[in-house]
Amino acid sequence: MSISKKNVIVSANMRKVKTLLKEIPKERQPIAQGLYNELVFMQNTLDELKDQVEREGATAMFKQGKQEFLREHPALKAYNTTIQRFSLIYKQLVDLLPPADTGQQNDALIDFLKG
């Protein structure tokens, strides 16, 4: 049994995220790389699901026995779930970045307030 590998497409946004990985401390790099790999996979999945919903619509007919009714398209349901997980993983990756240096801005504001 042969398993075919699917071509992974890395979007321009994901390439930008990849450049941000360099700013993450070395001890957190393995975690960051794992999160990044998941994001790339999820981005490709989201693109496929979005294409499917655009082609087939947001609703689909569902038949169960003699009953037939309109329901949310399974691809849309999967998209909505995946986009939520994507956002959570993205936030986890951003949280690994070192804090932005806002010390000078805060000091200037405090100096201004003190008069």
PDB file of N, CA and C in Angstrom, residues 4-51:
ATOM      1  N   SER A   4       0.587   8.463  -0.716  1.00  0.00           N
ATOM      2  CA  SER A   4       1.074   9.596  -1.503  1.00  0.00           C
ATOM      3  C   SER A   4       1.133  10.827  -0.615  1.00  0.00           C
ATOM      4  N   LYS A   5       2.236  11.541  -0.732  1.00  0.00           N
ATOM      5  CA  LYS A   5       2.389  12.773   0.039  1.00  0.00           C
ATOM      6  C   LYS A   5       1.771  13.911  -0.753  1.00  0.00           C
ATOM      7  N   LYS A   6       0.985  14.687  -0.068  1.00  0.00           N
ATOM      8  CA  LYS A   6       0.344  15.828  -0.677  1.00  0.00           C
ATOM      9  C   LYS A   6       1.324  16.995  -0.675  1.00  0.00           C
ATOM     10  N   ASN A   7       1.334  17.757  -1.744  1.00  0.00           N
ATOM     11  CA  ASN A   7       2.192  18.928  -1.785  1.00  0.00           C
ATOM     12  C   ASN A   7       1.686  19.964  -0.793  1.00  0.00           C
ATOM     13  N   VAL A   8       2.581  20.418   0.042  1.00  0.00           N
ATOM     14  CA  VAL A   8       2.227  21.420   1.034  1.00  0.00           C
ATOM     15  C   VAL A   8       2.552  22.790   0.444  1.00  0.00           C
ATOM     16  N   ILE A   9       1.554  23.645   0.429  1.00  0.00           N
ATOM     17  CA  ILE A   9       1.727  24.988  -0.095  1.00  0.00           C
ATOM     18  C   ILE A   9       1.865  25.929   1.092  1.00  0.00           C
ATOM     19  N   VAL A  10       2.935  26.715   1.090  1.00  0.00           N
ATOM     20  CA  VAL A  10       3.150  27.675   2.159  1.00  0.00           C
ATOM     21  C   VAL A  10       2.775  29.049   1.612  1.00  0.00           C
ATOM     22  N   SER A  11       1.727  29.635   2.181  1.00  0.00           N
ATOM     23  CA  SER A  11       1.241  30.927   1.712  1.00  0.00           C
ATOM     24  C   SER A  11       2.233  32.029   2.062  1.00  0.00           C
ATOM     25  N   ALA A  12       2.041  33.188   1.445  1.00  0.00           N
ATOM     26  CA  ALA A  12       2.900  34.335   1.725  1.00  0.00           C
ATOM     27  C   ALA A  12       2.816  34.719   3.198  1.00  0.00           C
ATOM     28  N   ASN A  13       1.623  34.649   3.772  1.00  0.00           N
ATOM     29  CA  ASN A  13       1.466  34.977   5.186  1.00  0.00           C
ATOM     30  C   ASN A  13       2.241  34.002   6.065  1.00  0.00           C
ATOM     31  N   MET A  14       2.205  32.740   5.724  1.00  0.00           N
ATOM     32  CA  MET A  14       2.930  31.748   6.514  1.00  0.00           C
ATOM     33  C   MET A  14       4.444  31.926   6.362  1.00  0.00           C
ATOM     34  N   ARG A  15       4.888  32.386   5.190  1.00  0.00           N
ATOM     35  CA  ARG A  15       6.326  32.664   5.016  1.00  0.00           C
ATOM     36  C   ARG A  15       6.736  33.837   5.909  1.00  0.00           C
ATOM     37  N   LYS A  16       5.844  34.827   6.071  1.00  0.00           N
ATOM     38  CA  LYS A  16       6.136  35.952   6.968  1.00  0.00           C
ATOM     39  C   LYS A  16       6.215  35.466   8.410  1.00  0.00           C
ATOM     40  N   VAL A  17       5.307  34.566   8.770  1.00  0.00           N
ATOM     41  CA  VAL A  17       5.326  34.004  10.122  1.00  0.00           C
ATOM     42  C   VAL A  17       6.635  33.250  10.340  1.00  0.00           C
ATOM     43  N   LYS A  18       7.084  32.539   9.327  1.00  0.00           N
ATOM     44  CA  LYS A  18       8.336  31.777   9.424  1.00  0.00           C
ATOM     45  C   LYS A  18       9.510  32.700   9.749  1.00  0.00           C
ATOM     46  N   THR A  19       9.522  33.893   9.177  1.00  0.00           N
ATOM     47  CA  THR A  19      10.616  34.819   9.471  1.00  0.00           C
ATOM     48  C   THR A  19      10.561  35.289  10.927  1.00  0.00           C
ATOM     49  N   LEU A  20       9.366  35.363  11.497  1.00  0.00           N
ATOM     50  CA  LEU A  20       9.232  35.755  12.900  1.00  0.00           C
ATOM     51  C   LEU A  20       9.787  34.698  13.854  1.00  0.00           C
ATOM     52  N   LEU A  21       9.839  33.455  13.397  1.00  0.00           N
ATOM     53  CA  LEU A  21      10.344  32.377  14.253  1.00  0.00           C
ATOM     54  C   LEU A  21      11.780  32.643  14.694  1.00  0.00           C
ATOM     55  N   LYS A  22      12.522  33.398  13.897  1.00  0.00           N
ATOM     56  CA  LYS A  22      13.922  33.686  14.235  1.00  0.00           C
ATOM     57  C   LYS A  22      14.036  34.526  15.507  1.00  0.00           C
ATOM     58  N   GLU A  23      12.973  35.251  15.838  1.00  0.00           N
ATOM     59  CA  GLU A  23      12.986  36.112  17.023  1.00  0.00           C
ATOM     60  C   GLU A  23      12.672  35.345  18.310  1.00  0.00           C
ATOM     61  N   ILE A  24      12.210  34.118  18.173  1.00  0.00           N
ATOM     62  CA  ILE A  24      11.856  33.309  19.341  1.00  0.00           C
ATOM     63  C   ILE A  24      13.135  32.730  19.938  1.00  0.00           C
ATOM     64  N   PRO A  25      13.280  32.799  21.263  1.00  0.00           N
ATOM     65  CA  PRO A  25      14.488  32.258  21.910  1.00  0.00           C
ATOM     66  C   PRO A  25      14.749  30.797  21.520  1.00  0.00           C
ATOM     67  N   LYS A  26      16.017  30.438  21.462  1.00  0.00           N
ATOM     68  CA  LYS A  26      16.424  29.103  21.000  1.00  0.00           C
ATOM     69  C   LYS A  26      15.777  27.975  21.787  1.00  0.00           C
ATOM     70  N   GLU A  27      15.626  28.151  23.100  1.00  0.00           N
ATOM     71  CA  GLU A  27      15.052  27.070  23.903  1.00  0.00           C
ATOM     72  C   GLU A  27      13.579  26.826  23.577  1.00  0.00           C
ATOM     73  N   ARG A  28      12.936  27.783  22.927  1.00  0.00           N
ATOM     74  CA  ARG A  28      11.526  27.625  22.551  1.00  0.00           C
ATOM     75  C   ARG A  28      11.343  27.276  21.075  1.00  0.00           C
ATOM     76  N   GLN A  29      12.445  27.192  20.341  1.00  0.00           N
ATOM     77  CA  GLN A  29      12.374  26.932  18.902  1.00  0.00           C
ATOM     78  C   GLN A  29      11.656  25.622  18.539  1.00  0.00           C
ATOM     79  N   PRO A  30      11.935  24.510  19.246  1.00  0.00           N
ATOM     80  CA  PRO A  30      11.229  23.271  18.880  1.00  0.00           C
ATOM     81  C   PRO A  30       9.704  23.403  19.014  1.00  0.00           C
ATOM     82  N   ILE A  31       9.272  24.085  20.050  1.00  0.00           N
ATOM     83  CA  ILE A  31       7.829  24.302  20.242  1.00  0.00           C
ATOM     84  C   ILE A  31       7.299  25.179  19.118  1.00  0.00           C
ATOM     85  N   ALA A  32       8.021  26.247  18.835  1.00  0.00           N
ATOM     86  CA  ALA A  32       7.599  27.180  17.784  1.00  0.00           C
ATOM     87  C   ALA A  32       7.516  26.482  16.436  1.00  0.00           C
ATOM     88  N   GLN A  33       8.495  25.638  16.128  1.00  0.00           N
ATOM     89  CA  GLN A  33       8.503  24.941  14.835  1.00  0.00           C
ATOM     90  C   GLN A  33       7.317  23.991  14.733  1.00  0.00           C
ATOM     91  N   GLY A  34       7.002  23.298  15.823  1.00  0.00           N
ATOM     92  CA  GLY A  34       5.847  22.398  15.824  1.00  0.00           C
ATOM     93  C   GLY A  34       4.548  23.155  15.606  1.00  0.00           C
ATOM     94  N   LEU A  35       4.401  24.292  16.288  1.00  0.00           N
ATOM     95  CA  LEU A  35       3.201  25.109  16.107  1.00  0.00           C
ATOM     96  C   LEU A  35       3.119  25.642  14.677  1.00  0.00           C
ATOM     97  N   TYR A  36       4.259  26.077  14.146  1.00  0.00           N
ATOM     98  CA  TYR A  36       4.294  26.582  12.773  1.00  0.00           C
ATOM     99  C   TYR A  36       3.871  25.505  11.776  1.00  0.00           C
ATOM    100  N   ASN A  37       4.392  24.290  11.958  1.00  0.00           N
ATOM    101  CA  ASN A  37       4.032  23.189  11.051  1.00  0.00           C
ATOM    102  C   ASN A  37       2.525  22.921  11.088  1.00  0.00           C
ATOM    103  N   GLU A  38       1.940  22.975  12.277  1.00  0.00           N
ATOM    104  CA  GLU A  38       0.490  22.788  12.400  1.00  0.00           C
ATOM    105  C   GLU A  38      -0.265  23.910  11.706  1.00  0.00           C
ATOM    106  N   LEU A  39       0.235  25.132  11.856  1.00  0.00           N
ATOM    107  CA  LEU A  39      -0.415  26.267  11.199  1.00  0.00           C
ATOM    108  C   LEU A  39      -0.398  26.123   9.682  1.00  0.00           C
ATOM    109  N   VAL A  40       0.715  25.677   9.134  1.00  0.00           N
ATOM    110  CA  VAL A  40       0.806  25.491   7.680  1.00  0.00           C
ATOM    111  C   VAL A  40      -0.204  24.435   7.228  1.00  0.00           C
ATOM    112  N   PHE A  41      -0.264  23.320   7.957  1.00  0.00           N
ATOM    113  CA  PHE A  41      -1.224  22.270   7.628  1.00  0.00           C
ATOM    114  C   PHE A  41      -2.656  22.810   7.695  1.00  0.00           C
ATOM    115  N   MET A  42      -2.945  23.522   8.781  1.00  0.00           N
ATOM    116  CA  MET A  42      -4.295  24.047   8.960  1.00  0.00           C
ATOM    117  C   MET A  42      -4.640  25.091   7.902  1.00  0.00           C
ATOM    118  N   GLN A  43      -3.661  25.906   7.510  1.00  0.00           N
ATOM    119  CA  GLN A  43      -3.900  26.910   6.467  1.00  0.00           C
ATOM    120  C   GLN A  43      -4.282  26.235   5.155  1.00  0.00           C
ATOM    121  N   ASN A  44      -3.583  25.166   4.813  1.00  0.00           N
ATOM    122  CA  ASN A  44      -3.912  24.426   3.592  1.00  0.00           C
ATOM    123  C   ASN A  44      -5.301  23.792   3.695  1.00  0.00           C
ATOM    124  N   THR A  45      -5.616  23.248   4.852  1.00  0.00           N
ATOM    125  CA  THR A  45      -6.935  22.648   5.074  1.00  0.00           C
ATOM    126  C   THR A  45      -8.017  23.702   4.969  1.00  0.00           C
ATOM    127  N   LEU A  46      -7.792  24.863   5.580  1.00  0.00           N
ATOM    128  CA  LEU A  46      -8.760  25.950   5.514  1.00  0.00           C
ATOM    129  C   LEU A  46      -8.991  26.399   4.070  1.00  0.00           C
ATOM    130  N   ASP A  47      -7.924  26.485   3.292  1.00  0.00           N
ATOM    131  CA  ASP A  47      -8.061  26.883   1.889  1.00  0.00           C
ATOM    132  C   ASP A  47      -8.925  25.883   1.113  1.00  0.00           C
ATOM    133  N   GLU A  48      -8.693  24.588   1.355  1.00  0.00           N
ATOM    134  CA  GLU A  48      -9.494  23.557   0.682  1.00  0.00           C
ATOM    135  C   GLU A  48     -10.960  23.627   1.091  1.00  0.00           C
ATOM    136  N   LEU A  49     -11.198  23.764   2.380  1.00  0.00           N
ATOM    137  CA  LEU A  49     -12.576  23.838   2.872  1.00  0.00           C
ATOM    138  C   LEU A  49     -13.285  25.076   2.343  1.00  0.00           C
ATOM    139  N   LYS A  50     -12.575  26.185   2.311  1.00  0.00           N
ATOM    140  CA  LYS A  50     -13.153  27.427   1.798  1.00  0.00           C
ATOM    141  C   LYS A  50     -13.521  27.281   0.319  1.00  0.00           C
ATOM    142  N   ASP A  51     -12.634  26.690  -0.462  1.00  0.00           N
ATOM    143  CA  ASP A  51     -12.927  26.450  -1.881  1.00  0.00           C
ATOM    144  C   ASP A  51     -14.164  25.578  -2.051  1.00  0.00           C
TER     145      ASP A  51
END
